[in-house]
Tab-separated table of C-alpha atoms in Angstrom:
chain	number	residue	atom	x	y	z
A	124	MET	CA	10.180	24.508	13.005
A	125	LYS	CA	8.580	21.687	14.955
A	126	VAL	CA	5.482	19.642	14.052
A	127	ALA	CA	3.393	17.909	16.330
A	128	VAL	CA	0.255	15.525	15.871
A	129	LEU	CA	-2.551	16.263	18.683
A	130	GLY	CA	-5.940	14.381	18.175
A	131	ALA	CA	-5.637	11.221	16.020
A	132	ALA	CA	-8.422	8.873	15.288
A	133	THR	CA	-9.957	6.155	13.015
A	134	THR	CA	-13.329	4.720	12.638
A	135	GLN	CA	-14.226	1.167	12.688
A	136	PHE	CA	-12.547	-0.665	9.479
A	137	GLY	CA	-14.498	-3.322	7.424
A	138	GLU	CA	-17.312	-3.912	5.403
A	139	LEU	CA	-19.510	-1.036	6.362
A	140	TRP	CA	-22.325	-1.221	3.690
A	141	ASP	CA	-24.456	1.130	6.203
A	142	ILE	CA	-21.893	4.067	6.429
A	143	SER	CA	-21.471	6.365	3.523
A	144	PRO	CA	-17.940	8.104	2.980
A	145	ARG	CA	-19.267	11.318	4.243
A	146	ALA	CA	-20.359	9.739	7.685
A	147	LEU	CA	-17.092	7.997	7.940
A	148	VAL	CA	-15.219	11.328	7.649
A	149	ARG	CA	-17.372	13.143	9.943
A	150	GLU	CA	-17.004	10.441	12.769
A	151	ALA	CA	-12.972	10.253	12.366
A	152	VAL	CA	-12.751	14.209	12.031
A	153	SER	CA	-14.952	14.800	15.349
A	154	GLU	CA	-12.818	12.640	17.101
A	155	ALA	CA	-9.602	13.761	16.320
A	156	LEU	CA	-10.785	17.445	16.827
A	157	LEU	CA	-12.449	16.850	20.119
A	158	ALA	CA	-9.062	15.121	21.323
A	159	SER	CA	-7.325	18.207	19.941
A	160	ASN	CA	-9.317	20.660	21.819
A	161	LEU	CA	-10.183	22.259	18.568
A	162	ARG	CA	-13.223	23.156	16.352
A	163	ILE	CA	-13.327	22.999	12.482
A	164	THR	CA	-13.495	26.542	12.502
A	165	ASP	CA	-9.987	26.618	14.225
A	166	ILE	CA	-8.554	24.509	11.350
A	167	ASP	CA	-6.405	26.410	8.781
A	168	ALA	CA	-6.439	23.747	5.983
A	169	LEU	CA	-7.873	20.355	4.951
A	170	TYR	CA	-5.918	17.590	3.274
A	171	VAL	CA	-7.699	14.448	2.048
A	172	GLY	CA	-5.965	11.417	1.243
A	173	ASN	CA	-8.081	9.234	-1.403
A	174	MET	CA	-7.481	6.933	-4.374
A	175	LEU	CA	-10.709	5.637	-5.671
A	176	SER	CA	-13.690	8.001	-5.426
A	177	GLY	CA	-13.620	9.349	-8.919
A	178	ILE	CA	-13.128	5.754	-10.656
A	179	LEU	CA	-15.352	3.779	-8.559
A	180	GLY	CA	-18.025	6.237	-7.466
A	181	GLY	CA	-17.719	9.275	-10.028
A	182	GLN	CA	-17.180	11.414	-7.140
A	183	GLU	CA	-14.065	13.626	-7.511
A	184	ASN	CA	-13.483	17.374	-6.015
A	185	LEU	CA	-12.871	15.750	-2.732
A	186	GLY	CA	-11.504	18.822	-1.008
A	187	ALA	CA	-14.775	20.795	-1.390
A	188	PHE	CA	-16.806	17.584	-1.145
A	189	PHE	CA	-15.532	16.949	2.472
A	190	ALA	CA	-15.242	20.733	3.163
A	191	GLU	CA	-18.759	20.858	2.947
A	192	GLU	CA	-19.505	17.918	4.784
A	193	LEU	CA	-17.448	19.426	7.757
A	194	GLY	CA	-18.547	22.958	7.633
A	195	PHE	CA	-14.974	23.933	6.532
A	196	ALA	CA	-14.815	26.820	4.198
A	197	GLY	CA	-10.742	27.374	3.986
A	198	PRO	CA	-8.375	25.704	1.807
A	199	ALA	CA	-8.901	21.871	1.122
A	200	PHE	CA	-7.133	19.487	-0.966
A	201	LYS	CA	-7.174	16.153	-2.288
A	202	ILE	CA	-4.070	14.161	-2.389
A	203	GLU	CA	-3.725	11.237	-4.375
A	204	GLY	CA	-0.515	8.686	-4.680
A	205	ALA	CA	-2.586	5.202	-4.849
A	206	CYS	CA	-2.268	2.949	-1.518
A	207	ALA	CA	-0.017	5.698	-0.210
A	208	SER	CA	-2.515	8.500	-0.563
A	209	GLY	CA	-2.999	8.900	2.921
A	210	GLY	CA	0.654	8.955	3.811
A	211	LEU	CA	1.264	11.681	1.081
A	212	ALA	CA	-1.840	13.616	2.719
A	213	PHE	CA	-0.122	13.699	5.869
A	214	TYR	CA	3.160	14.650	4.479
A	215	ASN	CA	1.765	17.600	2.577
A	216	GLY	CA	0.091	18.609	5.782
A	217	ALA	CA	3.196	18.431	7.718
A	218	VAL	CA	4.934	20.384	4.949
A	219	ALA	CA	2.307	23.034	5.166
A	220	VAL	CA	2.649	23.654	8.813
A	221	ARG	CA	6.264	23.464	8.907
A	222	SER	CA	6.452	26.102	6.254
A	223	GLY	CA	4.622	28.541	8.608
A	224	MET	CA	1.808	28.874	6.259
A	225	PHE	CA	-0.481	27.098	8.538
A	226	GLU	CA	-0.798	26.264	12.155
A	227	ARG	CA	-3.647	23.999	12.524
A	228	VAL	CA	-4.088	21.381	9.614
A	229	LEU	CA	-6.535	18.561	9.192
A	230	VAL	CA	-5.541	15.382	7.445
A	231	VAL	CA	-8.204	12.962	6.419
A	232	GLY	CA	-7.902	9.742	4.780
A	233	VAL	CA	-10.751	7.910	3.583
A	234	GLU	CA	-11.980	5.158	1.130
A	235	LYS	CA	-15.108	3.432	0.436
A	236	MET	CA	-14.613	0.195	-1.517
A	237	THR	CA	-17.070	-2.426	-0.705
A	238	ASP	CA	-20.019	-0.785	-2.550
A	239	HIS	CA	-18.359	-2.158	-5.594
A	240	LYS	CA	-17.918	-5.483	-7.191
A	241	PRO	CA	-14.296	-6.974	-6.841
A	242	GLU	CA	-13.339	-7.020	-10.526
A	243	ASP	CA	-14.185	-3.466	-10.780
A	244	VAL	CA	-12.168	-2.565	-7.419
A	245	ALA	CA	-9.085	-4.615	-8.755
A	246	LEU	CA	-9.334	-2.800	-12.038
A	247	GLY	CA	-9.602	0.607	-10.232
A	248	LEU	CA	-6.407	-0.286	-8.174
A	249	MET	CA	-4.791	-1.247	-11.201
A	250	GLY	CA	-4.972	2.308	-12.022
A	251	ALA	CA	-2.267	2.599	-10.144
A	252	GLY	CA	-0.095	0.544	-12.165
A	253	SER	CA	1.411	1.123	-15.617
A	254	ASP	CA	-0.571	0.844	-19.070
A	255	VAL	CA	1.425	-2.101	-20.011
A	256	GLU	CA	0.354	-3.972	-16.754
A	257	ARG	CA	-3.326	-3.073	-17.361
A	258	GLN	CA	-3.025	-4.653	-20.806
A	259	ALA	CA	-1.365	-7.832	-19.234
A	260	GLY	CA	-4.279	-8.520	-17.229
A	261	ILE	CA	-2.229	-8.456	-13.963
A	262	THR	CA	-3.761	-7.486	-10.679
A	263	PHE	CA	-2.275	-6.442	-7.559
A	264	PRO	CA	-1.901	-9.699	-6.044
A	265	GLY	CA	-0.270	-10.484	-9.140
A	266	LEU	CA	2.312	-7.852	-9.027
A	267	TYR	CA	3.279	-8.543	-5.421
A	268	ALA	CA	3.402	-12.325	-6.524
A	269	ILE	CA	6.022	-11.449	-8.951
A	270	LEU	CA	8.125	-9.719	-6.333
A	271	ALA	CA	7.527	-12.436	-3.917
A	272	ARG	CA	8.594	-15.055	-6.540
A	273	ALA	CA	11.674	-12.992	-7.340
A	274	HIS	CA	12.477	-12.980	-3.714
A	275	MET	CA	12.202	-16.459	-2.734
A	276	GLU	CA	14.198	-17.730	-5.692
A	277	LYS	CA	16.932	-15.201	-4.488
A	278	TYR	CA	16.691	-15.484	-0.763
A	279	GLY	CA	15.136	-18.733	-0.307
A	280	THR	CA	12.242	-17.302	1.433
A	281	THR	CA	9.233	-19.701	2.050
A	282	GLU	CA	5.895	-19.613	1.978
A	283	GLU	CA	5.753	-20.321	5.756
A	284	GLU	CA	7.705	-17.147	6.058
A	285	LEU	CA	5.107	-15.149	4.170
A	286	ALA	CA	2.307	-16.640	6.077
A	287	ALA	CA	3.964	-15.615	9.457
A	288	VAL	CA	3.208	-12.279	8.577
A	289	ALA	CA	-0.527	-12.711	8.245
A	290	VAL	CA	-0.309	-14.853	11.643
A	291	LYS	CA	1.366	-12.078	13.591
A	292	ASN	CA	-1.077	-9.240	11.951
A	293	HIS	CA	-4.482	-11.090	12.903
A	294	PHE	CA	-2.933	-11.816	16.410
A	295	HIS	CA	-2.596	-7.845	16.772
A	296	ALA	CA	-5.969	-7.275	15.335
A	297	VAL	CA	-7.605	-9.440	17.796
A	298	LEU	CA	-6.445	-6.695	20.308
A	299	ASN	CA	-7.811	-3.989	18.027
A	300	SER	CA	-11.649	-3.244	18.276
A	301	LYS	CA	-11.323	-1.185	15.039
A	302	ALA	CA	-9.945	-3.731	12.998
A	303	HIS	CA	-11.767	-5.481	9.906
A	304	PHE	CA	-11.013	-8.962	11.182
A	305	ASN	CA	-10.611	-10.374	14.880
A	306	ASN	CA	-9.755	-13.830	14.226
A	307	LEU	CA	-6.639	-15.702	15.021
A	308	ILE	CA	-5.202	-17.613	12.008
A	309	THR	CA	-2.382	-20.228	11.599
A	310	ILE	CA	0.377	-20.697	9.181
A	311	ALA	CA	-1.303	-23.992	8.063
A	312	LYS	CA	-4.501	-22.024	7.348
A	313	VAL	CA	-2.470	-19.547	5.646
A	314	LEU	CA	-1.177	-22.173	3.366
A	315	ALA	CA	-4.153	-24.017	2.581
A	316	SER	CA	-6.154	-20.813	1.618
A	317	PRO	CA	-7.156	-20.571	-2.233
A	318	LYS	CA	-4.398	-19.057	-4.404
A	319	ILE	CA	-5.013	-15.880	-5.535
A	320	ALA	CA	-1.941	-15.397	-7.810
A	321	ASP	CA	0.675	-17.930	-7.156
A	322	PRO	CA	2.500	-17.921	-4.733
A	323	LEU	CA	0.171	-15.766	-2.824
A	324	LYS	CA	-2.901	-17.042	-1.248
A	325	LEU	CA	-5.878	-15.403	-0.037
A	326	LEU	CA	-4.736	-14.996	3.525
A	327	ASP	CA	-1.461	-13.496	2.253
A	328	CYS	CA	-3.727	-10.724	1.132
A	329	SER	CA	-5.144	-7.587	2.870
A	330	PRO	CA	-8.841	-7.255	2.485
A	331	ILE	CA	-11.200	-4.726	0.663
A	332	SER	CA	-12.226	-2.272	3.491
A	333	ASP	CA	-14.069	0.709	3.937
A	334	GLY	CA	-12.953	3.278	6.814
A	335	ALA	CA	-11.547	6.772	7.535
A	336	ALA	CA	-8.751	8.040	9.715
A	337	ALA	CA	-8.013	11.700	10.822
A	338	ALA	CA	-5.207	13.451	12.456
A	339	VAL	CA	-4.532	16.858	13.437
A	340	ILE	CA	-1.157	18.502	12.533
A	341	VAL	CA	-0.056	21.763	14.618
A	342	SER	CA	2.819	24.040	14.812
A	343	GLU	CA	4.915	23.734	18.220
A	344	ALA	CA	3.065	27.063	19.258
A	345	VAL	CA	0.111	25.392	19.210
A	346	ALA	CA	1.096	21.919	20.312
A	347	GLN	CA	0.854	22.712	23.908
A	348	LYS	CA	-2.578	22.930	24.053
A	349	GLY	CA	-4.828	19.730	23.772
A	350	GLN	CA	-3.530	16.137	24.136
A	351	THR	CA	-0.024	15.512	24.833
A	352	PRO	CA	1.793	16.266	21.620
A	353	VAL	CA	3.656	13.744	19.590
A	354	TRP	CA	6.381	15.027	17.414
A	355	LEU	CA	7.266	14.187	13.727
A	356	ILE	CA	10.889	13.977	13.968
A	357	GLY	CA	11.441	12.875	10.266
A	358	ALA	CA	9.566	12.478	6.975
A	359	GLY	CA	10.657	11.358	3.427
A	360	VAL	CA	8.727	10.648	0.132
A	361	ALA	CA	10.421	8.981	-2.953
A	362	SER	CA	9.016	7.880	-6.238
A	363	ASP	CA	9.788	5.101	-8.878
A	364	SER	CA	8.628	3.831	-12.118
A	365	LEU	CA	4.915	3.040	-12.091
A	366	GLY	CA	5.337	-0.685	-13.559
A	367	LEU	CA	7.423	-3.101	-12.301
A	368	ALA	CA	9.168	-3.496	-15.640
A	369	GLY	CA	11.183	-0.399	-15.148
A	370	ARG	CA	12.937	-1.234	-11.920
A	371	LYS	CA	16.380	-1.924	-11.525
A	372	GLU	CA	15.545	-4.476	-9.077
A	373	ILE	CA	12.600	-6.446	-7.746
A	374	THR	CA	13.438	-8.096	-4.301
A	375	SER	CA	13.232	-4.812	-2.706
A	376	LEU	CA	11.452	-1.296	-3.267
A	377	SER	CA	13.804	1.481	-4.084
A	378	ALA	CA	11.130	4.270	-3.307
A	379	ALA	CA	10.675	2.979	0.164
A	380	LYS	CA	14.616	2.741	0.822
A	381	ARG	CA	15.050	6.169	-0.676
A	382	ALA	CA	12.184	7.591	1.528
A	383	ALA	CA	13.503	5.567	4.787
A	384	LYS	CA	16.883	7.250	4.124
A	385	LEU	CA	15.441	10.725	4.110
A	386	ALA	CA	13.305	10.206	7.165
A	387	TYR	CA	16.026	8.729	9.338
A	388	LYS	CA	18.466	11.340	8.350
A	389	ALA	CA	15.894	14.277	9.305
A	390	ALA	CA	15.187	12.626	12.370
A	391	ARG	CA	18.747	11.622	13.310
A	392	VAL	CA	17.799	8.275	14.001
A	393	GLY	CA	18.542	4.948	12.849
A	394	PRO	CA	16.662	1.499	12.312
A	395	ARG	CA	17.748	0.217	15.636
A	396	ASP	CA	16.032	3.209	17.410
A	397	ILE	CA	12.893	2.338	16.065
A	398	GLU	CA	10.368	0.444	18.714
A	399	VAL	CA	7.242	0.449	17.172
A	400	ALA	CA	6.522	0.552	13.279
A	401	GLU	CA	3.390	0.353	11.260
A	402	VAL	CA	4.399	-0.921	7.670
A	403	HIS	CA	2.472	-1.528	4.340
A	404	ASP	CA	1.692	-5.067	4.502
A	405	CYS	CA	-0.904	-4.947	1.646
A	406	PHE	CA	0.366	-8.503	1.305
A	407	THR	CA	2.671	-10.414	3.450
A	408	ILE	CA	5.678	-10.286	0.751
A	409	ALA	CA	5.322	-6.518	1.316
A	410	GLU	CA	5.771	-6.739	5.036
A	411	LEU	CA	8.750	-8.767	4.438
A	412	ILE	CA	10.372	-6.593	1.844
A	413	ALA	CA	9.752	-3.595	4.127
A	414	LEU	CA	11.579	-4.910	7.028
A	415	GLU	CA	14.455	-5.191	4.971
A	416	ASP	CA	13.992	-1.794	2.979
A	417	LEU	CA	13.738	-0.095	6.435
A	418	GLY	CA	16.937	-1.503	7.838
A	419	PHE	CA	15.572	-3.517	10.477
A	420	TYR	CA	17.115	-6.793	8.825
A	421	GLU	CA	19.573	-7.754	6.038
A	422	PRO	CA	18.099	-8.435	2.932
A	423	GLY	CA	16.932	-11.996	2.872
A	424	LYS	CA	16.975	-12.258	6.812
A	425	ALA	CA	13.291	-10.927	7.640
A	426	GLY	CA	11.329	-14.148	6.966
A	427	LYS	CA	13.451	-16.037	9.390
A	428	ALA	CA	12.823	-13.153	12.046
A	429	LEU	CA	9.154	-13.442	11.281
A	430	LEU	CA	9.083	-17.212	11.789
A	431	ARG	CA	10.828	-16.688	15.329
A	432	GLU	CA	8.040	-14.217	16.002
A	433	GLU	CA	10.532	-11.539	16.849
A	434	LEU	CA	8.245	-8.992	15.845
A	435	THR	CA	5.189	-9.805	17.925
A	436	LEU	CA	3.555	-8.302	20.415
A	437	GLY	CA	4.394	-9.662	24.064
A	438	LYS	CA	7.190	-11.683	22.324
A	439	ALA	CA	9.339	-8.853	20.726
A	440	GLN	CA	12.477	-7.819	22.383
A	441	HIS	CA	13.109	-4.565	20.560
A	442	LEU	CA	10.489	-3.783	17.787
A	443	VAL	CA	6.872	-4.357	17.158
A	444	VAL	CA	5.720	-4.348	13.743
A	445	ASN	CA	1.970	-3.665	12.811
A	446	PRO	CA	0.602	-3.570	16.297
A	447	SER	CA	-2.824	-2.276	14.538
A	448	GLY	CA	-3.187	-5.676	12.768
A	449	GLY	CA	-1.373	-3.965	9.648
A	450	LEU	CA	-3.362	-3.656	6.050
A	451	LYS	CA	-3.541	-7.582	6.296
A	452	ALA	CA	-5.962	-7.736	9.408
A	453	CYS	CA	-6.898	-4.287	10.374
A	454	GLY	CA	-8.140	-3.828	6.848
A	455	HIS	CA	-7.142	-1.660	4.098
A	456	PRO	CA	-9.052	0.941	2.634
A	457	VAL	CA	-6.512	2.400	0.692
A	458	GLY	CA	-6.751	6.374	1.032
A	459	ALA	CA	-7.413	5.727	4.949
A	460	THR	CA	-4.488	3.541	5.394
A	461	GLY	CA	-1.463	5.991	5.608
A	462	VAL	CA	-3.040	8.126	8.080
A	463	LYS	CA	-4.609	5.084	10.014
A	464	GLN	CA	-0.800	4.137	10.477
A	465	VAL	CA	-0.149	7.591	11.670
A	466	VAL	CA	-2.929	7.312	14.087
A	467	GLU	CA	-1.805	3.999	15.662
A	468	ILE	CA	1.825	5.104	16.055
A	469	VAL	CA	0.561	8.224	17.790
A	470	SER	CA	-1.452	6.267	20.209
A	471	GLN	CA	1.252	3.735	20.891
A	472	LEU	CA	3.741	6.784	21.910
A	473	ARG	CA	1.141	8.487	24.010
A	474	GLY	CA	0.525	5.015	25.736
A	475	THR	CA	-3.200	4.891	24.905
A	476	SER	CA	-3.250	1.584	22.953
A	477	GLY	CA	-4.774	-0.446	25.823
A	478	LYS	CA	-4.403	-4.127	25.263
A	479	ARG	CA	-2.084	-3.860	22.062
A	480	GLN	CA	0.074	-1.051	23.992
A	481	VAL	CA	3.780	-1.585	23.176
A	482	GLU	CA	5.673	-1.219	26.490
A	483	LYS	CA	8.009	1.916	26.975
A	484	THR	CA	8.044	2.920	23.407
A	485	ARG	CA	9.399	6.415	22.410
A	486	ILE	CA	10.217	6.204	18.628
A	487	GLY	CA	7.907	4.856	15.918
A	488	LEU	CA	7.575	4.734	12.158
A	489	THR	CA	5.128	4.339	9.564
A	490	HIS	CA	5.885	3.139	6.193
A	491	ASN	CA	3.150	3.470	3.313
A	492	VAL	CA	3.421	2.624	-0.382
A	493	GLY	CA	1.639	3.204	-3.422
A	494	GLY	CA	1.204	0.926	-6.443
A	495	SER	CA	3.699	-1.794	-6.592
A	496	GLY	CA	6.504	0.706	-4.940
A	497	ALA	CA	6.071	3.496	-7.228
A	498	VAL	CA	5.614	5.813	-4.294
A	499	ALA	CA	6.626	5.702	-0.570
A	500	ALA	CA	6.210	7.829	2.412
A	501	VAL	CA	8.086	7.294	5.590
A	502	HIS	CA	7.390	9.105	8.733
A	503	ILE	CA	9.144	9.131	12.260
A	504	PHE	CA	7.669	10.289	15.450
A	505	GLN	CA	8.727	10.812	19.011
A	506	GLY	CA	6.677	10.530	21.994
A	507	LYS	CA	8.422	12.708	24.596
A	508	ALA	CA	7.815	16.543	24.325
A	509	GLY	CA	10.924	18.637	23.888
A	510	SER	CA	13.427	15.654	24.215
A	511	GLY	CA	13.649	15.231	20.601
A	512	LYS	CA	16.900	14.449	19.083
A	513	GLY	CA	15.611	15.188	15.531
A	514	LYS	CA	15.298	18.786	14.427
A	515	GLY	CA	11.647	18.344	13.675
B	453	MET	CA	-11.903	1.270	-21.006
B	454	ASN	CA	-9.275	2.410	-23.997
B	455	SER	CA	-10.632	4.839	-26.853
B	456	PRO	CA	-9.905	3.724	-30.465
B	457	VAL	CA	-7.184	6.930	-30.796
B	458	LYS	CA	-5.555	5.506	-27.735
B	459	ILE	CA	-5.397	2.122	-29.127
B	460	TRP	CA	-4.236	3.406	-32.440
B	461	ARG	CA	-1.400	5.541	-30.845
B	462	ASN	CA	-0.156	2.555	-28.774
B	463	GLN	CA	-0.217	0.112	-31.645
B	464	LYS	CA	3.057	1.761	-32.803
B	465	LYS	CA	4.671	0.222	-30.018
B	466	ILE	CA	3.705	-3.517	-30.877
B	467	LYS	CA	5.962	-3.513	-33.797
B	468	GLU	CA	8.960	-2.537	-31.691
B	469	LEU	CA	8.525	-5.711	-29.597
B	470	LEU	CA	6.942	-8.228	-31.960
B	471	GLY	CA	9.318	-11.357	-32.589
B	472	LYS	CA	11.824	-10.113	-29.771
B	473	GLU	CA	13.134	-12.988	-27.419
B	474	GLY	CA	13.803	-12.695	-23.703
B	475	VAL	CA	14.064	-14.573	-20.412
B	476	ILE	CA	11.562	-15.097	-17.852
B	477	ILE	CA	12.846	-13.256	-14.471
B	478	SER	CA	9.652	-13.793	-12.519
B	479	TRP	CA	6.156	-14.982	-12.977
B	480	THR	CA	2.442	-15.530	-11.548
B	481	GLN	CA	-0.399	-17.116	-12.458
B	482	VAL	CA	-3.555	-14.835	-12.016
B	483	ARG	CA	-6.607	-16.844	-10.547
B	484	VAL	CA	-8.651	-13.859	-9.511
B	485	PRO	CA	-8.907	-11.891	-12.714
B	486	LEU	CA	-9.043	-8.536	-13.932
B	487	ALA	CA	-12.237	-7.026	-15.228
B	488	GLY	CA	-12.148	-7.787	-18.770
B	489	PHE	CA	-9.901	-10.813	-18.360
B	490	GLU	CA	-12.617	-13.314	-16.625
B	491	GLU	CA	-12.630	-15.665	-19.411
B	492	GLN	CA	-8.955	-16.212	-19.572
B	493	ALA	CA	-8.361	-17.026	-15.786
B	494	PRO	CA	-6.510	-18.688	-14.734
B	495	TYR	CA	-3.488	-16.857	-16.811
B	496	TYR	CA	0.034	-16.624	-16.457
B	497	VAL	CA	1.834	-13.319	-16.317
B	498	VAL	CA	5.622	-12.990	-16.469
B	499	LEU	CA	8.152	-10.437	-16.225
B	500	VAL	CA	10.588	-10.788	-19.186
B	501	ARG	CA	14.306	-9.373	-19.463
B	502	LEU	CA	14.475	-8.698	-23.517
B	503	ALA	CA	17.756	-7.114	-24.769
B	504	ASP	CA	17.013	-3.702	-24.069
B	505	ARG	CA	14.243	-3.455	-21.524
B	506	ASN	CA	12.230	-5.711	-19.212
B	507	TYR	CA	8.504	-6.176	-19.967
B	508	LEU	CA	5.489	-7.644	-18.282
B	509	GLY	CA	3.179	-9.544	-20.318
B	510	GLN	CA	0.758	-12.634	-20.128
B	511	LEU	CA	2.395	-15.887	-21.199
B	512	VAL	CA	0.039	-18.003	-23.274
B	513	ASP	CA	-0.483	-21.315	-25.103
B	514	VAL	CA	1.337	-23.032	-22.186
B	515	THR	CA	1.132	-26.789	-21.968
B	516	GLY	CA	3.841	-27.820	-19.664
B	517	ILE	CA	5.403	-26.141	-16.261
B	518	VAL	CA	6.529	-22.509	-16.141
B	519	ALA	CA	9.923	-21.241	-14.538
B	520	THR	CA	12.370	-18.178	-14.568
B	521	GLY	CA	15.003	-18.462	-16.683
B	522	GLN	CA	12.800	-20.057	-19.559
B	523	LYS	CA	13.301	-18.404	-22.996
B	524	VAL	CA	10.066	-16.336	-24.375
B	525	LYS	CA	9.059	-14.809	-27.687
B	526	ALA	CA	6.892	-11.788	-28.166
B	527	VAL	CA	3.586	-12.480	-30.373
B	528	ILE	CA	0.534	-10.524	-31.108
B	529	ARG	CA	-2.742	-11.503	-29.394
B	530	ARG	CA	-6.140	-10.061	-28.683
B	531	LEU	CA	-5.651	-8.618	-25.042
B	532	ARG	CA	-9.178	-8.862	-23.568
B	533	ARG	CA	-12.759	-9.058	-23.946
B	534	PRO	CA	-14.100	-5.711	-25.762
B	535	GLU	CA	-16.995	-3.933	-24.286
B	536	ALA	CA	-19.726	-3.748	-27.037
B	537	GLU	CA	-18.783	-0.677	-28.796
B	538	ASP	CA	-15.119	-0.997	-28.202
B	539	VAL	CA	-12.404	-1.509	-30.914
B	540	ILE	CA	-10.915	-5.247	-30.377
B	541	PRO	CA	-7.631	-4.335	-28.502
B	542	TYR	CA	-4.500	-6.445	-29.704
B	543	GLY	CA	-1.023	-6.467	-28.290
B	544	ILE	CA	1.785	-8.183	-26.998
B	545	LYS	CA	1.856	-11.451	-25.241
B	546	PHE	CA	4.657	-14.247	-24.668
B	547	VAL	CA	5.016	-17.767	-25.704
B	548	LEU	CA	7.632	-20.151	-24.583
B	549	LEU	CA	10.504	-21.081	-26.941
B	550	ALA	CA	10.606	-24.966	-27.220
């Protein structure tokens, strides 16, 4: 059974002090439903991706919470998988449609982070790590710094190569009116920014953001109505140890590699077929590792490609990565991110991305990671209806 | 953050690690700390290869440079600032071997 995305939308991402989580979700959902030519009463089930509402805001039971807000009375679920919560919510929604249980599923990702002080947000995010990691006082920038140093020492990856990720993604974000940041930066500026956890600096890190994203997943029978459907042709989710100490190697993320393998196999495509990708660049090193884990480059080769600007809009020959600005510059409201990636790829495959449209793109991929690689979700989409190589 | 009973349960793990020696596989210096660790910042965190497992912990009493490949030993230290009514949490940290 084939599964498609109809309407998909995000709110503005950023420091949205005057907007509540309810209002964020209402806005993203209204736009996604309108674009799908559906009403909330047409929806069979609601999947909410969120990580921190309990630990920071004291609000759990988010399925019912947002069902109430949206005037929805059907089955509603919250899915949590740290920063991959959105990707996992989307995966579960797609599984439900593919199973035949539901025909029209609404997936929402949302996070409200800027209400809370940074130390508390950092501690909340460390809920994604292991007990030992919390006892060590390590932060998420710290965990990725440990991955970065290992990658640098194994492959000779440089701080300039890492900085090139941030420069590219800020360039893309300038073309995205919904992005958290709209300023260009340079490699020199990244290198001169204050250290957060050596070797990672402030401009190697994604920001603390608020935002929501929504997507409507439908069965093939429903897909012909509303907007041009974008087909989900492959999906994979994999898990690994919560903490870095439990990993066999720390210069790649095994969960991401395994999730990608599953998705490529289901879609019957390979890394060379992907023309646009939204990858999980919570830190610059995370995008560099993602490019290698997804098979776009051999291990140790992605850094040089980034310095050559091979993945930048307008310069790329084959593949553009993070046209939205990525987590780094579009912003990273953690529960929303995985759904936002889907929204961006769907828009790119429909050709509706305006100034940041990747030309002649047909197949796109999303890569969403939770924790320091404890969970990963990879989805592959195809734009042209009915011409799918995949089995849906 | 931690209930007394959770601290009591986890204390049993400390003696398994105490005194063990290992090698630094990777490391960072955390400049922007986690809540509860503010007065220790900046602090080193190291990923250490021990004989039978890898372990992640703080590296303390550092006077010189830190680098991968250095040998370290597990010691017991206060982990973080306790809340007013908390049991003081102790656990494993590492020191460099000369």
